[in-house]
Short mmCIF file of C-alpha atoms and ligand atoms in Angstrom, two decimals:
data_model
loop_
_atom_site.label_atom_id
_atom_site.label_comp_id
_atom_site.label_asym_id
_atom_site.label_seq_id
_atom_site.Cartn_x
_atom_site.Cartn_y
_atom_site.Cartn_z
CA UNK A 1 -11.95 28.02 -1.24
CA UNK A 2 -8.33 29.20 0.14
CA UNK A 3 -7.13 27.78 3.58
CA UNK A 4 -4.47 28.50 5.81
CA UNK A 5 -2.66 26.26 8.02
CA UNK A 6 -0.98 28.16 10.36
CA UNK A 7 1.36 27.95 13.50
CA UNK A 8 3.06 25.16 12.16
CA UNK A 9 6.47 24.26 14.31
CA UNK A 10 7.86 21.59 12.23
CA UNK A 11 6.89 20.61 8.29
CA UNK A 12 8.25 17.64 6.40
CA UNK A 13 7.26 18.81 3.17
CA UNK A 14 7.59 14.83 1.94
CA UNK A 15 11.72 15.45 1.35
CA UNK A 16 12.89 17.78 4.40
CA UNK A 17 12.46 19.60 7.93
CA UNK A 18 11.45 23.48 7.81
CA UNK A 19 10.38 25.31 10.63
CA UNK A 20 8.24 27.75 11.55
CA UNK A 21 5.93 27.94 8.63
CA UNK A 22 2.46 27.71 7.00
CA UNK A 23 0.40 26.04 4.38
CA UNK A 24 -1.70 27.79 1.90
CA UNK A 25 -4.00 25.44 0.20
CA UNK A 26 -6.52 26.88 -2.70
CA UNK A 27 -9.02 24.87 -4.98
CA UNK A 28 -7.35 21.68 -3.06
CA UNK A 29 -4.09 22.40 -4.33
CA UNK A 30 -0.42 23.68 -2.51
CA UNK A 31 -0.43 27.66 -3.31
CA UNK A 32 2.03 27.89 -1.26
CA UNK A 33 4.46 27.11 1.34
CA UNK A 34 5.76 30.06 4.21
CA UNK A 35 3.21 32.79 3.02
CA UNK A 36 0.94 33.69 5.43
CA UNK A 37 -1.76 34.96 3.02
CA UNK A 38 -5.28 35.85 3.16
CA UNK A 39 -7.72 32.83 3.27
CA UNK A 40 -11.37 31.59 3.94
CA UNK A 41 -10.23 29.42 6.74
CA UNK A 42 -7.33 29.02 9.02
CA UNK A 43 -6.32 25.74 10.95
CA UNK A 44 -4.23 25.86 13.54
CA UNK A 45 -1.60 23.49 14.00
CA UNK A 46 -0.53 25.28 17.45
CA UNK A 47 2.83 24.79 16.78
CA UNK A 48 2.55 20.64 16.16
CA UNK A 49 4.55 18.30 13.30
CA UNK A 50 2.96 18.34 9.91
CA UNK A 51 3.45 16.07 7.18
CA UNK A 52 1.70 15.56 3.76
CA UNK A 53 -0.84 12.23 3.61
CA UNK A 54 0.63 8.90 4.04
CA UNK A 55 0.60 6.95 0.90
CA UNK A 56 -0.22 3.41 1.32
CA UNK A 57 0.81 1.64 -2.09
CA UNK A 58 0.59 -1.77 -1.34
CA UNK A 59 -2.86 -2.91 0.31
CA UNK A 60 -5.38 -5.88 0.02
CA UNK A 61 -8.28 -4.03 0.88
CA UNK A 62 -10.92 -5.68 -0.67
CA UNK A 63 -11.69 -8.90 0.61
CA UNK A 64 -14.72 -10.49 2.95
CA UNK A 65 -13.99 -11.85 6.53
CA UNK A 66 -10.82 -11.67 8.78
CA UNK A 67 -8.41 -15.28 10.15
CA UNK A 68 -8.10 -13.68 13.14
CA UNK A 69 -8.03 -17.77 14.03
CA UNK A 70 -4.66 -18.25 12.92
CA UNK A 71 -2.70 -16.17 14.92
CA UNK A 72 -3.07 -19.23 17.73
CA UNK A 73 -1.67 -21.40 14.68
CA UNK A 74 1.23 -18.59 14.34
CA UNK A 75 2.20 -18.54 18.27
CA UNK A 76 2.40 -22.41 18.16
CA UNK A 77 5.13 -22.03 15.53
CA UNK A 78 3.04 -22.82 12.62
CA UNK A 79 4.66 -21.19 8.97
CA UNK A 80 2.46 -19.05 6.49
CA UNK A 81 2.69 -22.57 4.10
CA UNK A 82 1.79 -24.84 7.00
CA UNK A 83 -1.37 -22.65 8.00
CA UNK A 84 -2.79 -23.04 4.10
CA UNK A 85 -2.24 -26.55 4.19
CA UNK A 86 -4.35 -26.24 7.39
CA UNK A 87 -7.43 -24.81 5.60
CA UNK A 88 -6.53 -20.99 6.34
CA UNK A 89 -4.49 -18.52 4.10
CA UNK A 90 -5.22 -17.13 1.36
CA UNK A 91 -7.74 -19.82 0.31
CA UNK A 92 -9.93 -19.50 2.94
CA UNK A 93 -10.14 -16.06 2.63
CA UNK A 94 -11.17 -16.86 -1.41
CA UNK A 95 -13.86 -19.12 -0.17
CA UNK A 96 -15.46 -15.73 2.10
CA UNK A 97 -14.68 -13.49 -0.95
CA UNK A 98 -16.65 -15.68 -3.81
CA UNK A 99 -19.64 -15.93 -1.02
CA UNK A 100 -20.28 -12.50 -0.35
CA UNK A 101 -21.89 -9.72 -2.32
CA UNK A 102 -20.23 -6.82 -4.38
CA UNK A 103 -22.25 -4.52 -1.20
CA UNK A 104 -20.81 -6.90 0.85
CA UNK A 105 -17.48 -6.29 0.22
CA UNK A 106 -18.10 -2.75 -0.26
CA UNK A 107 -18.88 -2.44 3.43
CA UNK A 108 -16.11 -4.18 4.36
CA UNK A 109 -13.86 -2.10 2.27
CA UNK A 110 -15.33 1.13 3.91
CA UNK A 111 -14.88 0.03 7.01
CA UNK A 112 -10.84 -0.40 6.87
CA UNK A 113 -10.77 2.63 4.72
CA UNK A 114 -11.86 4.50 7.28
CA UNK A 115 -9.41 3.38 10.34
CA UNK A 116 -6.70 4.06 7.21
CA UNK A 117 -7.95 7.64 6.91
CA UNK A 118 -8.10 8.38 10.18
CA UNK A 119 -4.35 6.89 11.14
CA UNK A 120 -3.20 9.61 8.09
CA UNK A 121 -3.52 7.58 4.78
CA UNK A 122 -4.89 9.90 1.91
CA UNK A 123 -3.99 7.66 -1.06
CA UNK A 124 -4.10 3.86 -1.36
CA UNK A 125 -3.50 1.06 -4.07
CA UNK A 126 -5.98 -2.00 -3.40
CA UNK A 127 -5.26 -5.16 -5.00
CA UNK A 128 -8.04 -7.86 -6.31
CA UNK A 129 -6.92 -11.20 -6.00
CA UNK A 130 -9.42 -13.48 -3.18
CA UNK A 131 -11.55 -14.57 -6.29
CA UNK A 132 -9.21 -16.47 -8.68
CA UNK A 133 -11.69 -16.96 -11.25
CA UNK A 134 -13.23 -14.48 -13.20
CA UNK A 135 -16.07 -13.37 -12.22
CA UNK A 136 -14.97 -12.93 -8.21
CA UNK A 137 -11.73 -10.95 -9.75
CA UNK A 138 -14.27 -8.48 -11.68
CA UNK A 139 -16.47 -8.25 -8.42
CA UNK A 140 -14.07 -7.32 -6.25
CA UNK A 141 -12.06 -4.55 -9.10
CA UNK A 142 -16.31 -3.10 -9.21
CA UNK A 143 -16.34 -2.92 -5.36
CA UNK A 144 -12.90 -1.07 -5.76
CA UNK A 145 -14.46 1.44 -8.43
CA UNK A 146 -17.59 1.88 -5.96
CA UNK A 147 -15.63 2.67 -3.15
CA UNK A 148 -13.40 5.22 -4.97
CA UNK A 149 -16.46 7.03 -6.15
CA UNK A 150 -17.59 6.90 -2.24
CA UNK A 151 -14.54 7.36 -0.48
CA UNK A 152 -12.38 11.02 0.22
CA UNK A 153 -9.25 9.04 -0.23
CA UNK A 154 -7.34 8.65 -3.98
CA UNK A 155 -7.92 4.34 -4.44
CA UNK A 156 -5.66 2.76 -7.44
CA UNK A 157 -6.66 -0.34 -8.02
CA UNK A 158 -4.39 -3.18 -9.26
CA UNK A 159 -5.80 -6.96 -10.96
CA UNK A 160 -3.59 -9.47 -9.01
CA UNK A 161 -2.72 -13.06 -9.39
CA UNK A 162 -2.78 -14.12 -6.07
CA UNK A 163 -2.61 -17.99 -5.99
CA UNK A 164 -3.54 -21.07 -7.81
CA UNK A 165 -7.62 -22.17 -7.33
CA UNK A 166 -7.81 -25.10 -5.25
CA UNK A 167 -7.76 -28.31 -7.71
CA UNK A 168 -6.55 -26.52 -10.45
CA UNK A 169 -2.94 -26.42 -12.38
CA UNK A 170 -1.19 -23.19 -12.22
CA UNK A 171 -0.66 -22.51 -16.21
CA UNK A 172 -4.01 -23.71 -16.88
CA UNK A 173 -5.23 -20.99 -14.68
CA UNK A 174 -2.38 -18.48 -15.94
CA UNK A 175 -4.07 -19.43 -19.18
CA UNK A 176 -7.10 -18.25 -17.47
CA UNK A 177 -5.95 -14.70 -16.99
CA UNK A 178 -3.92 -14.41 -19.95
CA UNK A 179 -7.07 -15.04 -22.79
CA UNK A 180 -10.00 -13.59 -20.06
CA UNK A 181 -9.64 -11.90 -16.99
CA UNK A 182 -6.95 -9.70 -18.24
CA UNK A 183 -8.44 -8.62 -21.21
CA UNK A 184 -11.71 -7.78 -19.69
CA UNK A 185 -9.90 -6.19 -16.77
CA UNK A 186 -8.14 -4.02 -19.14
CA UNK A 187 -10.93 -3.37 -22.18
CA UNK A 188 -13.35 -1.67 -18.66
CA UNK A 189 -10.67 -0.12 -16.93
CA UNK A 190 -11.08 -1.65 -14.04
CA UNK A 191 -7.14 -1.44 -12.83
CA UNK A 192 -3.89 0.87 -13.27
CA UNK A 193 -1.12 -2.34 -12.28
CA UNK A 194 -1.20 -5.81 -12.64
CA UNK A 195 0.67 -7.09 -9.69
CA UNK A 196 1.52 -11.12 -9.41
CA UNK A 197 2.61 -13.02 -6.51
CA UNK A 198 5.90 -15.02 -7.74
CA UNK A 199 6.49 -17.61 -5.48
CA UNK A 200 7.22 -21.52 -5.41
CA UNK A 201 3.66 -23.36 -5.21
CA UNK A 202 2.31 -20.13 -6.67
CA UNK A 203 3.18 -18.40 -10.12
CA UNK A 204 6.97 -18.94 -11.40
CA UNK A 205 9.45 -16.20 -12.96
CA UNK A 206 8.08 -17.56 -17.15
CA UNK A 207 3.97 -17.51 -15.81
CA UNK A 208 4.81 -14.17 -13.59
CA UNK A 209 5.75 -12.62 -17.24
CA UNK A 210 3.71 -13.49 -19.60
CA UNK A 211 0.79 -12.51 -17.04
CA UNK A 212 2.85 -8.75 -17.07
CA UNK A 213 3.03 -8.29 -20.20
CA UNK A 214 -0.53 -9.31 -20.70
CA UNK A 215 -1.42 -6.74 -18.36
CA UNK A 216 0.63 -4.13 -20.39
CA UNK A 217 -1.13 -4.94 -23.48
CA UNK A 218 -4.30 -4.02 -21.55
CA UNK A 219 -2.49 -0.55 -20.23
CA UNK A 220 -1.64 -1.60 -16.53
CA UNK A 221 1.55 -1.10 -15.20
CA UNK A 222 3.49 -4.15 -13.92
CA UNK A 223 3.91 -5.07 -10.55
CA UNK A 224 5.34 -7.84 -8.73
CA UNK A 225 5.16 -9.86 -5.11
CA UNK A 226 9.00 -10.99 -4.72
CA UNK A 227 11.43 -12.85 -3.18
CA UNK A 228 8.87 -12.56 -0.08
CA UNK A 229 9.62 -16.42 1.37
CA UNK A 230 12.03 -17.77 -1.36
CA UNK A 231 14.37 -16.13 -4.17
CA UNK A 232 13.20 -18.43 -7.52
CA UNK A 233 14.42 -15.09 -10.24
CA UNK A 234 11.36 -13.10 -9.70
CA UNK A 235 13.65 -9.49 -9.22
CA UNK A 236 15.61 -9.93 -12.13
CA UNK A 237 12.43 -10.26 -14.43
CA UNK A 238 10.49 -7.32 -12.47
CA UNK A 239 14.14 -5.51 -13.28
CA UNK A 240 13.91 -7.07 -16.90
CA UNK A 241 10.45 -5.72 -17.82
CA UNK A 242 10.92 -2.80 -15.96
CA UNK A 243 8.30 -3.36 -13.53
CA UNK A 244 7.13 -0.24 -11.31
CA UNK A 245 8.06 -1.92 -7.86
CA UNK A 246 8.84 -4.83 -6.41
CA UNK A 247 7.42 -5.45 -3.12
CA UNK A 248 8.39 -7.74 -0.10
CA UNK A 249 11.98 -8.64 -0.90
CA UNK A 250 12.50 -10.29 2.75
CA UNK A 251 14.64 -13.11 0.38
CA UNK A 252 16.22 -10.73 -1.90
CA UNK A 253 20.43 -10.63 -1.65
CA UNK A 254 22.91 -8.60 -3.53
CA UNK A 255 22.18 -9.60 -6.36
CA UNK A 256 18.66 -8.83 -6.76
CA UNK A 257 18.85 -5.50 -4.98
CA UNK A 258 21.67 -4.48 -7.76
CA UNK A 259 19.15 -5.63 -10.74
CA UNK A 260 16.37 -3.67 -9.05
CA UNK A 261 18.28 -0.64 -8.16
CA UNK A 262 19.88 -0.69 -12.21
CA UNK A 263 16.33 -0.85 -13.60
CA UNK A 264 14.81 1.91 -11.23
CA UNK A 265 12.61 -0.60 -9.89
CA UNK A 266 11.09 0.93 -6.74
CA UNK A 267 11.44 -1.53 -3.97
CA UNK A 268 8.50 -1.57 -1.54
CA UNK A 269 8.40 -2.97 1.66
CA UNK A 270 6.12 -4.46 4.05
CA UNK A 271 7.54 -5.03 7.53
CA UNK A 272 4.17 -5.76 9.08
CA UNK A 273 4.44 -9.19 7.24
CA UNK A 274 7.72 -10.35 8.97
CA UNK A 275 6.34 -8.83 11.95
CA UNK A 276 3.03 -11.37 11.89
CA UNK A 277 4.97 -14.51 10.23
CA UNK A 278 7.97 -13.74 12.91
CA UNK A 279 9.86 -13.79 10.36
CA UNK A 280 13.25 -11.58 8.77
CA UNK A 281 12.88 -8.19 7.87
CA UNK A 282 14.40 -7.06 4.77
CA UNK A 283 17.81 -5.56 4.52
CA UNK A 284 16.96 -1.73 4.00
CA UNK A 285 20.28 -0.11 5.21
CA UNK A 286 22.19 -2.73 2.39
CA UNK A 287 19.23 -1.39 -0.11
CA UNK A 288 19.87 2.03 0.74
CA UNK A 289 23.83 1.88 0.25
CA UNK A 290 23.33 -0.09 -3.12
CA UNK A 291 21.12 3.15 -4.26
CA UNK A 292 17.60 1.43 -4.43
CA UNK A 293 14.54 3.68 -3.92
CA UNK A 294 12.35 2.60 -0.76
CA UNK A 295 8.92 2.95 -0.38
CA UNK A 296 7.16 0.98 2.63
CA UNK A 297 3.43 -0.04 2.78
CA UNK A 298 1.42 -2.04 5.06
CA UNK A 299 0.30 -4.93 2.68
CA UNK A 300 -3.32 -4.91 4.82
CA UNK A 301 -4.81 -8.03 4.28
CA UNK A 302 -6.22 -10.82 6.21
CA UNK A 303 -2.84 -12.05 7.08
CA UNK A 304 -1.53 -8.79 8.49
CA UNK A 305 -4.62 -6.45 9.22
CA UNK A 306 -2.90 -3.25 9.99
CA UNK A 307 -4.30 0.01 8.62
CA UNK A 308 -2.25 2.32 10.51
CA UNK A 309 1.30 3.78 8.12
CA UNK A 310 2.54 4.91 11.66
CA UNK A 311 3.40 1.48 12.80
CA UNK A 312 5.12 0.42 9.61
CA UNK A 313 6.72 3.59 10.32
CA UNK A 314 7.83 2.50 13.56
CA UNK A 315 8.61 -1.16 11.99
CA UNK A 316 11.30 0.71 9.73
CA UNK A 317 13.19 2.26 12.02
CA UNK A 318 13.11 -0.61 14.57
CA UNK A 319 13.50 -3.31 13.20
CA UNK A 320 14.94 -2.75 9.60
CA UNK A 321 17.52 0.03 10.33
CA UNK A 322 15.88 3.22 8.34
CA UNK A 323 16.12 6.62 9.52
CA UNK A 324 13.20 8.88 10.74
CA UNK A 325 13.61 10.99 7.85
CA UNK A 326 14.39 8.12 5.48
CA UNK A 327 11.18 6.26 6.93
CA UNK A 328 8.52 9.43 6.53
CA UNK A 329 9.96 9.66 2.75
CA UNK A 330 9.46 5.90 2.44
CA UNK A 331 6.25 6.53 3.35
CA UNK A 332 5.66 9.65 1.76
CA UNK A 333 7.09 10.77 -1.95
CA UNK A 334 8.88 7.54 -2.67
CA UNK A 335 5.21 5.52 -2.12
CA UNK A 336 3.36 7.69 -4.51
CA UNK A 337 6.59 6.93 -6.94
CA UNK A 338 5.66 3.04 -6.10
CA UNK A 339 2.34 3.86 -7.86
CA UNK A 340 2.92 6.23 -10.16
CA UNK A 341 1.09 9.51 -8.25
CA UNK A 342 4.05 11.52 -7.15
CA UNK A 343 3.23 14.59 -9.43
CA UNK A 344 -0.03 14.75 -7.84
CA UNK A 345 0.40 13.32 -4.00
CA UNK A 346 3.19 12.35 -1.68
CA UNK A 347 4.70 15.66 -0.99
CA UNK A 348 3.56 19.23 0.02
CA UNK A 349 4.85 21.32 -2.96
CA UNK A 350 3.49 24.02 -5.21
CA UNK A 351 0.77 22.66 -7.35
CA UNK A 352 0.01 19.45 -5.65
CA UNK A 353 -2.94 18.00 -4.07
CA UNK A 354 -3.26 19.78 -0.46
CA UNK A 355 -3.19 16.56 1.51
CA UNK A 356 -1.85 16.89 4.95
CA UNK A 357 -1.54 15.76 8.33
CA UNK A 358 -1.58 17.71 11.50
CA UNK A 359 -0.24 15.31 14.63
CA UNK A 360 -0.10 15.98 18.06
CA UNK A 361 3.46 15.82 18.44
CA UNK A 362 6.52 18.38 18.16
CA UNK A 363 8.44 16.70 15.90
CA UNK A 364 8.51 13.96 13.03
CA UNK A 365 11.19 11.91 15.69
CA UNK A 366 8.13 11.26 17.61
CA UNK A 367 6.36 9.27 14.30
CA UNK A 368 8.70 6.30 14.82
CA UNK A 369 9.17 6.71 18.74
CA UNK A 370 6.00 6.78 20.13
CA UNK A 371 4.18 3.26 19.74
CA UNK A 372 0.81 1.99 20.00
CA UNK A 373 -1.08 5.43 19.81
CA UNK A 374 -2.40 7.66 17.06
CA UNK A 375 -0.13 10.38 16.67
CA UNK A 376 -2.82 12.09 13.53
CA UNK A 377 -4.81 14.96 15.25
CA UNK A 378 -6.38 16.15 11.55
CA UNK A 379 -7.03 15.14 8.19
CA UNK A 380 -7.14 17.46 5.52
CA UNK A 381 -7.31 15.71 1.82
CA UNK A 382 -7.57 18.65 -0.71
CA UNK A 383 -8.02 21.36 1.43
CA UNK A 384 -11.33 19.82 3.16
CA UNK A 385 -11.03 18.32 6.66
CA UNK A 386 -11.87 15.25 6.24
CA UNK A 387 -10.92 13.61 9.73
CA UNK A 388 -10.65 15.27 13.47
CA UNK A 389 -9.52 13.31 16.26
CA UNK A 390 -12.21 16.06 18.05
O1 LIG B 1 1.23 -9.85 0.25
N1 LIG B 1 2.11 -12.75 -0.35
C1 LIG B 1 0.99 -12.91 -0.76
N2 LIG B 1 -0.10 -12.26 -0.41
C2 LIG B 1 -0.31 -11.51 0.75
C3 LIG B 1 -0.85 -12.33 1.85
C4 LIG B 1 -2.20 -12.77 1.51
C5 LIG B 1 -2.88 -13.61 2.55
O2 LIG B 1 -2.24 -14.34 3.31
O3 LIG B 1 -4.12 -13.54 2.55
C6 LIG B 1 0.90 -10.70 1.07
O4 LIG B 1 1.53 -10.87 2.11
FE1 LIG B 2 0.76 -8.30 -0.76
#
């Protein structure tokens, strides 16, 4: 199967602007780029911006219910540590996740996959981590593995250690993970990362480690929540065992953005979740001088539901100082880096997987400028269609 996209007026090909050019996609992958050649099928982009697939790598996906009920709490002034102690957070979202079924979840996953899909996301990481004991944790890492066999997009799933069960001690439950979840998570393949969220009242910088390097053992790559509300150490160990990314970093100062940047840690962030706590945004233009690689996600979760990569987009640019270009490559190539898939997604080059988006607007200046509507007119995930806003 060989198709053409044609009449394209502006490509970012995932690193820069050419104009005036085509697509050719065959067996799914790039053929080429600019050579109007022969094909079964030819989609016309009538003279619209084109991008490759958003990459989404940091998302929790997988979980059952919504606290649409604290965002009152959140207007009145109430913090993200205030509203757990209130019975919400992520606790009360474990309580939903341990009740419902694998199906259950399934259909919930499906659900926000597809408002992700349509909004231009072709490739998303989906952490567990709404269980806390073992045998939620496995549930939710199946539902993952049932949804990638179901689903269009590319899933990579990721084992997190979210938070501490409710009446239990932190390194007894670190413990937990260490001598059970981990190895079973790892001996069935049921993740790529282990991911951790390193916080006071959650995991510290010595627990955070050992449950890494566990997860190495087992063959997933670490990952790491950091320096999201306070800055306890939790860069310089992500920058120690060189850790894949490091994501949030609304806390993190020079220092930590030097470690990270030395170790080729990929920073990811997540400006939905200052945008819903009302609280800082990380300092991208300082990250950016220092040398850092950026890669933004929209951390999707019951905290922050937002599906759609435009907006974070837009949150860049706004509100943390990025460029257009800088944002769409955030977005782009240096999020598949932030999961390890930038050989095979992220950009539109020879030989890579023929995931693109067709918008309805002239140029990628209009991404970040025009708010609050869905700019993706098409959906094409290895050379098949896969969404059409007609
Ligand atoms: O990445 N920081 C920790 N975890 C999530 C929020 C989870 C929740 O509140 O349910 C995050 O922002
Ligand atoms: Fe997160």
């Amino acid at each position: 199967m060989e198709i053409l996209i044609d009449n394209i007026g502006e490509l970012f090909d995932g690193h820069r602007i050419i104009r005036d050019t085509c697509i050719h996609i065959k067996e799914g992958r790039i053929e080429s780029i600019g050579v109007r050649e022969r094909a079964d099928e030819v989609i016309d982009a009538e003279g619209k911006f084109v991008m490759p697939g958003f990459i989404d790598p940091h998302t929790h996906t997988v979980f059952a219910g919504s606290r649409e009920f604290e965002l009152e709490w959140k207007i009145e002034g109430k913090s993200y540590s205030e509203i757990a102690e209130m019975g919400g957070g992520i606790l009360y979202t474990v309580k939903e996740t341990r009740r419902a079924s694998k199906e259950e979840l399934v259909k919930q996953m499906e659900e926000r996959l597809r408002e992700m899909l349509s909004h231009g996301t072709t490739t998303v990481e989906i952490k567990s981590g709404y269980g806390l004991d073992r045998e939620t944790e496995i549930k939710m890492l199946e539902a993952i593995q049932e949804v990638k066999r179901k689903t269009k997009m590319d899933v990579v799933p990721t084992f997190l250690a979210h938070a501490i069960p409710s009446g239990r001690e932190a390194e007894e439950y670190t413990e937990e993970i260490i001598s059970e979840i981990i190895p079973e998570v790892g001996k069935r393949k049921l993740a790529e990362f282990c991911d951790v969220f390193c916080e006071k009242g959650y995991f510290d910088v010595e627990q955070s480690r050992r449950i890494l390097m566990k997860g190495r053992e087992y063959g997933m790559l670490p990952k790491i929540h950091a320096d999201e509300f306070s800055c306890i150490g939790c860069s310089r160990m992500a920058a120690e065992i060189n850790a894949v990314s490091a994501d949030h970093l609304l806390m993190a100062g020079e220092e930590e953005m030097k470690t990270l940047a030395g170790a080729g840690v990929v920073a990811t962030l997540l400006p939905a979740t200052p945008f819903v706590l009302n609280t800082s945004y990380p300092d991208a233009r300082r990250m950016k001088e220092i040398g850092l690689t950026i890669a933004l996600a929209t951390d999707f979760n019951p905290n922050c539901y937002v599906a759609n990569m435009q907006f974070i987009v837009q949150l860049a640019c706004y509100k943390m100082g990025m460029m257009p270009l800088e944002a769409l490559r955030a977005a782009t190539i240096n999020a598949a880096k932030a999961i390890k898939r930038d050989g095979e997604v992220g950009s539109i080059e020879r030989g890579k997987k023929g995931d693109v988006l067709i918008t309805n607007v002239a140029s990628h200046k209009f991404i970040p400028y025009k708010i609050g509507v869905n700019m993706v007119r098409k959906v094409i995930k290895e050379g098949e269609l896969v969404y059409s806003e007609d």
